[in-house]
C-alpha cells in the first residue's frame, strides 16, 4: 500500500512557464514533507521541505504548498528552466526515532521544453 | 566533504552469487539508510540505522538480504544468493540527525543479476 502517491508519471512544460508537481499521502502521522530531484545516473538531491505546521515554504524559484486536510502537497517551479528537467520525488516522514525514515513516492518525470 | 560514497557503481553478477554493496556516509552523520529503486516500486526503504544500530529493517525483502554497520563510517548491504529480481539501483543515504530528515544520497550502485 503506497503511503505517498505521485499519480502523474510525467509532465511537460514550456520554458518560462510554471511547473506544478502534485503529491498525495495517506498516513496522517506524517509530519514533514520533502521534495527531491534526480538526474539520470545520480542519486536524489534534496530540493525543498515543509513542516506540517506550515502551509507554504519558498526557496527561490521553488515553492512547496501543503494542504493537511486534503493530505496533499505540491511543488511549484516558476519560471521553469530546461535544467529543471529531471525526476522529482515527493517524500514524507514522521517525527523522530523510527518515524524519521523517509517514505517516497514513485516520482514524476518533468520535461521543460526550450 | 566528498558526500556519501558508494561502491561499486555498477555490479553485474550471476544468479546465485553473493553480492556486497558498500557505503561510506558523510562524516558526522549518525543516521544511515539503504534504499532500492525499481521501475515498479520506485524508491523503497530497505533498512535504517541510527548510531550504527538497526532501527527499522521491515523493508528488507527476504532473508537473502542483510545489512551491517560496524562503525560510523561504513555500512554494507549483502545479498546472498542473488536473484535476477534483485536487479535494481541501490542507494545509500545519510543524515546528521533524525530531524529534519533531509537525507544526502550517494550516487547509487546499479546491480544486474543475470
mmCIF file of C-alpha atoms in Angstrom:
data_model
loop_
_atom_site.group_PDB
_atom_site.id
_atom_site.type_symbol
_atom_site.label_atom_id
_atom_site.label_comp_id
_atom_site.label_asym_id
_atom_site.label_seq_id
_atom_site.Cartn_x
_atom_site.Cartn_y
_atom_site.Cartn_z
ATOM 1 C CA UNK A 1 0.000 0.000 0.000
ATOM 2 C CA UNK A 2 1.580 3.215 -1.185
ATOM 3 C CA UNK A 3 1.521 5.865 1.519
ATOM 4 C CA UNK A 4 2.936 8.573 -0.736
ATOM 5 C CA UNK A 5 1.440 8.829 -4.202
ATOM 6 C CA UNK A 6 2.527 10.736 -7.256
ATOM 7 C CA UNK A 7 -0.199 9.825 -9.664
ATOM 8 C CA UNK A 8 1.120 11.541 -12.762
ATOM 9 C CA UNK A 9 4.211 9.786 -14.131
ATOM 10 C CA UNK A 10 5.288 12.691 -16.316
ATOM 11 C CA UNK A 11 4.815 16.387 -17.012
ATOM 12 C CA UNK A 12 5.955 18.531 -19.921
ATOM 13 C CA UNK A 13 6.015 22.343 -19.755
ATOM 14 C CA UNK A 14 7.361 25.192 -21.822
ATOM 15 C CA UNK A 15 10.423 27.057 -20.616
ATOM 16 C CA UNK A 16 9.415 30.117 -18.608
ATOM 17 C CA UNK A 17 6.050 28.692 -17.596
ATOM 18 C CA UNK A 18 5.039 27.275 -14.236
ATOM 19 C CA UNK A 19 5.534 23.606 -13.406
ATOM 20 C CA UNK A 20 3.174 22.157 -10.804
ATOM 21 C CA UNK A 21 4.017 18.731 -9.408
ATOM 22 C CA UNK A 22 1.463 17.072 -7.163
ATOM 23 C CA UNK A 23 1.732 14.567 -4.354
ATOM 24 C CA UNK A 24 -0.837 12.902 -2.085
ATOM 25 C CA UNK A 25 -0.291 10.962 1.110
ATOM 26 C CA UNK A 26 -2.449 8.679 3.208
ATOM 27 C CA UNK A 27 -0.639 8.441 6.548
ATOM 28 C CA UNK A 28 -1.885 11.134 8.928
ATOM 29 C CA UNK A 29 1.193 10.565 11.125
ATOM 30 C CA UNK A 30 3.444 12.156 8.532
ATOM 31 C CA UNK A 31 4.714 15.456 9.824
ATOM 32 C CA UNK A 32 7.427 16.554 7.455
ATOM 33 C CA UNK A 33 7.454 16.607 3.684
ATOM 34 C CA UNK A 34 10.279 16.898 1.206
ATOM 35 C CA UNK A 35 10.934 17.116 -2.492
ATOM 36 C CA UNK A 36 13.959 15.541 -4.112
ATOM 37 C CA UNK A 37 15.281 15.970 -7.631
ATOM 38 C CA UNK A 38 17.092 13.226 -9.502
ATOM 39 C CA UNK A 39 19.131 13.333 -12.691
ATOM 40 C CA UNK A 40 19.987 10.105 -14.571
ATOM 41 C CA UNK A 41 22.871 8.104 -13.087
ATOM 42 C CA UNK A 42 22.917 10.287 -9.979
ATOM 43 C CA UNK A 43 21.447 9.989 -6.515
ATOM 44 C CA UNK A 44 18.437 12.074 -5.473
ATOM 45 C CA UNK A 45 19.302 15.529 -4.161
ATOM 46 C CA UNK A 46 17.270 17.417 -1.596
ATOM 47 C CA UNK A 47 15.339 20.344 -3.031
ATOM 48 C CA UNK A 48 12.913 21.812 -0.512
ATOM 49 C CA UNK A 49 10.911 20.754 2.527
ATOM 50 C CA UNK A 50 7.956 21.809 4.626
ATOM 51 C CA UNK A 51 6.870 21.076 8.158
ATOM 52 C CA UNK A 52 3.233 20.262 8.861
ATOM 53 C CA UNK A 53 2.885 23.438 10.936
ATOM 54 C CA UNK A 54 3.273 25.479 7.760
ATOM 55 C CA UNK A 55 1.258 25.625 4.563
ATOM 56 C CA UNK A 56 3.890 27.196 2.331
ATOM 57 C CA UNK A 57 7.647 27.297 2.009
ATOM 58 C CA UNK A 58 9.516 29.187 -0.662
ATOM 59 C CA UNK A 59 13.109 28.971 -1.865
ATOM 60 C CA UNK A 60 13.910 30.968 -4.961
ATOM 61 C CA UNK A 61 12.007 29.561 -7.917
ATOM 62 C CA UNK A 62 10.686 26.651 -5.842
ATOM 63 C CA UNK A 63 7.620 26.792 -3.592
ATOM 64 C CA UNK A 64 6.011 23.900 -1.774
ATOM 65 C CA UNK A 65 2.394 24.098 -0.650
ATOM 66 C CA UNK A 66 0.859 21.798 1.940
ATOM 67 C CA UNK A 67 -2.847 21.142 2.450
ATOM 68 C CA UNK A 68 -3.041 18.908 5.516
ATOM 69 C CA UNK A 69 -6.788 18.483 5.457
ATOM 70 C CA UNK A 70 -6.601 17.158 1.913
ATOM 71 C CA UNK A 71 -3.332 15.273 2.576
ATOM 72 C CA UNK A 72 -1.931 16.936 -0.490
ATOM 73 C CA UNK A 73 1.218 18.838 -1.324
ATOM 74 C CA UNK A 74 2.516 20.419 -4.476
ATOM 75 C CA UNK A 75 5.776 21.792 -5.793
ATOM 76 C CA UNK A 76 5.670 24.900 -7.964
ATOM 77 C CA UNK A 77 8.627 25.850 -10.126
ATOM 78 C CA UNK A 78 8.473 29.357 -11.568
ATOM 79 C CA UNK A 79 9.845 30.062 -14.087
ATOM 80 C CA UNK A 80 10.687 26.595 -15.361
ATOM 81 C CA UNK A 81 14.079 26.127 -16.998
ATOM 82 C CA UNK A 82 15.431 23.331 -19.218
ATOM 83 C CA UNK A 83 17.868 22.414 -16.429
ATOM 84 C CA UNK A 84 14.889 21.563 -14.240
ATOM 85 C CA UNK A 85 14.212 18.530 -16.431
ATOM 86 C CA UNK A 86 14.613 15.596 -14.041
ATOM 87 C CA UNK A 87 12.656 13.113 -11.946
ATOM 88 C CA UNK A 88 11.069 14.686 -8.877
ATOM 89 C CA UNK A 89 10.286 12.591 -5.816
ATOM 90 C CA UNK A 90 7.926 13.560 -3.051
ATOM 91 C CA UNK A 91 8.807 12.145 0.386
ATOM 92 C CA UNK A 92 7.256 12.181 3.841
ATOM 93 C CA UNK A 93 8.446 11.496 7.344
ATOM 94 C CA UNK A 94 7.143 11.240 10.893
ATOM 95 C CA UNK A 95 8.756 12.884 13.891
ATOM 96 C CA UNK A 96 11.911 11.339 15.297
ATOM 97 C CA UNK A 97 13.114 7.825 16.074
ATOM 98 C CA UNK A 98 11.976 5.112 13.717
ATOM 99 C CA UNK A 99 9.392 7.507 12.308
ATOM 100 C CA UNK A 100 12.053 9.762 10.826
ATOM 101 C CA UNK A 101 12.605 7.430 7.889
ATOM 102 C CA UNK A 102 11.612 8.876 4.530
ATOM 103 C CA UNK A 103 8.797 7.294 2.541
ATOM 104 C CA UNK A 104 8.994 8.188 -1.156
ATOM 105 C CA UNK A 105 6.519 8.389 -3.979
ATOM 106 C CA UNK A 106 7.348 6.783 -7.326
ATOM 107 C CA UNK A 107 8.463 10.051 -8.854
ATOM 108 C CA UNK A 108 7.367 12.244 -11.737
ATOM 109 C CA UNK A 109 9.484 12.998 -14.786
ATOM 110 C CA UNK A 110 9.484 16.696 -15.617
ATOM 111 C CA UNK A 111 10.495 17.812 -19.099
ATOM 112 C CA UNK A 112 10.968 21.520 -19.713
ATOM 113 C CA UNK A 113 10.893 22.358 -23.422
ATOM 114 C CA UNK A 114 13.145 25.194 -24.637
ATOM 115 C CA UNK B 1 33.295 16.654 2.176
ATOM 116 C CA UNK B 2 33.039 14.132 -0.660
ATOM 117 C CA UNK B 3 29.477 13.250 0.160
ATOM 118 C CA UNK B 4 28.086 9.754 0.553
ATOM 119 C CA UNK B 5 30.332 7.307 -1.270
ATOM 120 C CA UNK B 6 29.032 4.043 -2.644
ATOM 121 C CA UNK B 7 30.926 1.233 -4.297
ATOM 122 C CA UNK B 8 30.873 -0.301 -6.751
ATOM 123 C CA UNK B 9 28.943 1.982 -9.132
ATOM 124 C CA UNK B 10 27.981 -0.967 -11.298
ATOM 125 C CA UNK B 11 27.830 -4.665 -10.488
ATOM 126 C CA UNK B 12 26.940 -7.486 -12.833
ATOM 127 C CA UNK B 13 26.749 -10.913 -11.286
ATOM 128 C CA UNK B 14 25.333 -14.321 -11.987
ATOM 129 C CA UNK B 15 22.310 -15.663 -10.226
ATOM 130 C CA UNK B 16 23.243 -17.446 -7.044
ATOM 131 C CA UNK B 17 26.353 -15.404 -6.379
ATOM 132 C CA UNK B 18 26.901 -13.269 -3.297
ATOM 133 C CA UNK B 19 26.847 -9.523 -3.788
ATOM 134 C CA UNK B 20 28.165 -6.921 -1.333
ATOM 135 C CA UNK B 21 27.398 -3.251 -1.719
ATOM 136 C CA UNK B 22 29.361 -0.709 0.291
ATOM 137 C CA UNK B 23 28.631 2.729 1.668
ATOM 138 C CA UNK B 24 30.636 5.428 3.407
ATOM 139 C CA UNK B 25 28.319 8.036 4.917
ATOM 140 C CA UNK B 26 29.190 11.689 5.346
ATOM 141 C CA UNK B 27 31.463 12.187 8.347
ATOM 142 C CA UNK B 28 29.479 13.178 11.417
ATOM 143 C CA UNK B 29 26.180 11.835 10.141
ATOM 144 C CA UNK B 30 24.632 9.404 12.567
ATOM 145 C CA UNK B 31 21.709 8.047 10.529
ATOM 146 C CA UNK B 32 22.140 5.824 7.505
ATOM 147 C CA UNK B 33 19.571 4.434 5.081
ATOM 148 C CA UNK B 34 19.637 1.840 2.327
ATOM 149 C CA UNK B 35 17.087 2.329 -0.466
ATOM 150 C CA UNK B 36 16.311 0.342 -3.592
ATOM 151 C CA UNK B 37 14.918 1.905 -6.759
ATOM 152 C CA UNK B 38 12.948 -0.074 -9.338
ATOM 153 C CA UNK B 39 10.532 0.980 -12.042
ATOM 154 C CA UNK B 40 7.690 -0.882 -10.400
ATOM 155 C CA UNK B 41 8.141 0.192 -6.781
ATOM 156 C CA UNK B 42 10.048 3.439 -7.019
ATOM 157 C CA UNK B 43 12.335 4.250 -4.078
ATOM 158 C CA UNK B 44 11.726 1.866 -1.219
ATOM 159 C CA UNK B 45 13.481 1.868 2.146
ATOM 160 C CA UNK B 46 15.252 -1.371 2.970
ATOM 161 C CA UNK B 47 16.851 -0.599 6.347
ATOM 162 C CA UNK B 48 17.611 2.354 8.595
ATOM 163 C CA UNK B 49 20.476 2.665 11.104
ATOM 164 C CA UNK B 50 20.834 5.263 13.836
ATOM 165 C CA UNK B 51 24.178 5.473 15.642
ATOM 166 C CA UNK B 52 25.182 2.201 13.935
ATOM 167 C CA UNK B 53 22.162 0.345 15.344
ATOM 168 C CA UNK B 54 19.463 -1.002 13.004
ATOM 169 C CA UNK B 55 16.225 0.824 13.850
ATOM 170 C CA UNK B 56 13.901 -0.459 11.155
ATOM 171 C CA UNK B 57 14.599 -3.361 8.800
ATOM 172 C CA UNK B 58 10.991 -4.033 7.859
ATOM 173 C CA UNK B 59 11.758 -3.177 4.240
ATOM 174 C CA UNK B 60 14.363 -5.888 3.794
ATOM 175 C CA UNK B 61 12.657 -8.168 1.276
ATOM 176 C CA UNK B 62 13.895 -11.573 2.401
ATOM 177 C CA UNK B 63 16.447 -13.397 4.466
ATOM 178 C CA UNK B 64 18.739 -13.269 1.463
ATOM 179 C CA UNK B 65 19.303 -9.605 2.294
ATOM 180 C CA UNK B 66 21.414 -8.476 5.240
ATOM 181 C CA UNK B 67 22.956 -5.158 6.257
ATOM 182 C CA UNK B 68 25.604 -4.208 8.752
ATOM 183 C CA UNK B 69 27.096 -1.019 10.096
ATOM 184 C CA UNK B 70 30.204 -1.999 12.056
ATOM 185 C CA UNK B 71 31.200 1.610 12.664
ATOM 186 C CA UNK B 72 30.048 5.146 11.967
ATOM 187 C CA UNK B 73 31.918 5.380 8.671
ATOM 188 C CA UNK B 74 30.981 2.161 6.899
ATOM 189 C CA UNK B 75 27.975 0.050 6.019
ATOM 190 C CA UNK B 76 27.381 -2.959 3.801
ATOM 191 C CA UNK B 77 24.339 -4.459 2.146
ATOM 192 C CA UNK B 78 24.739 -8.111 1.236
ATOM 193 C CA UNK B 79 22.562 -10.267 -0.982
ATOM 194 C CA UNK B 80 23.181 -13.988 -0.801
ATOM 195 C CA UNK B 81 22.249 -15.716 -3.017
ATOM 196 C CA UNK B 82 21.371 -13.088 -5.596
ATOM 197 C CA UNK B 83 18.426 -13.493 -7.982
ATOM 198 C CA UNK B 84 17.515 -11.680 -11.230
ATOM 199 C CA UNK B 85 14.636 -9.885 -9.462
ATOM 200 C CA UNK B 86 17.190 -8.185 -7.217
ATOM 201 C CA UNK B 87 18.346 -6.159 -10.220
ATOM 202 C CA UNK B 88 17.858 -2.512 -9.282
ATOM 203 C CA UNK B 89 19.712 0.624 -8.277
ATOM 204 C CA UNK B 90 20.651 0.588 -4.607
ATOM 205 C CA UNK B 91 21.153 3.902 -2.834
ATOM 206 C CA UNK B 92 22.731 4.686 0.469
ATOM 207 C CA UNK B 93 21.852 7.931 2.253
ATOM 208 C CA UNK B 94 22.870 9.620 5.491
ATOM 209 C CA UNK B 95 21.631 12.440 7.697
ATOM 210 C CA UNK B 96 23.329 14.360 10.516
ATOM 211 C CA UNK B 97 20.352 13.959 12.839
ATOM 212 C CA UNK B 98 16.892 12.388 12.838
ATOM 213 C CA UNK B 99 15.147 15.710 12.359
ATOM 214 C CA UNK B 100 14.824 17.349 9.961
ATOM 215 C CA UNK B 101 15.235 14.239 7.845
ATOM 216 C CA UNK B 102 16.863 15.733 4.758
ATOM 217 C CA UNK B 103 18.944 12.750 3.691
ATOM 218 C CA UNK B 104 22.005 13.053 1.477
ATOM 219 C CA UNK B 105 22.208 10.314 -1.123
ATOM 220 C CA UNK B 106 25.133 8.567 -2.737
ATOM 221 C CA UNK B 107 25.280 8.035 -6.482
ATOM 222 C CA UNK B 108 23.954 4.523 -6.186
ATOM 223 C CA UNK B 109 25.035 1.050 -7.246
ATOM 224 C CA UNK B 110 23.362 -0.371 -10.319
ATOM 225 C CA UNK B 111 23.068 -4.116 -9.753
ATOM 226 C CA UNK B 112 22.325 -6.515 -12.584
ATOM 227 C CA UNK B 113 21.825 -10.175 -11.775
ATOM 228 C CA UNK B 114 21.835 -12.397 -14.854
#
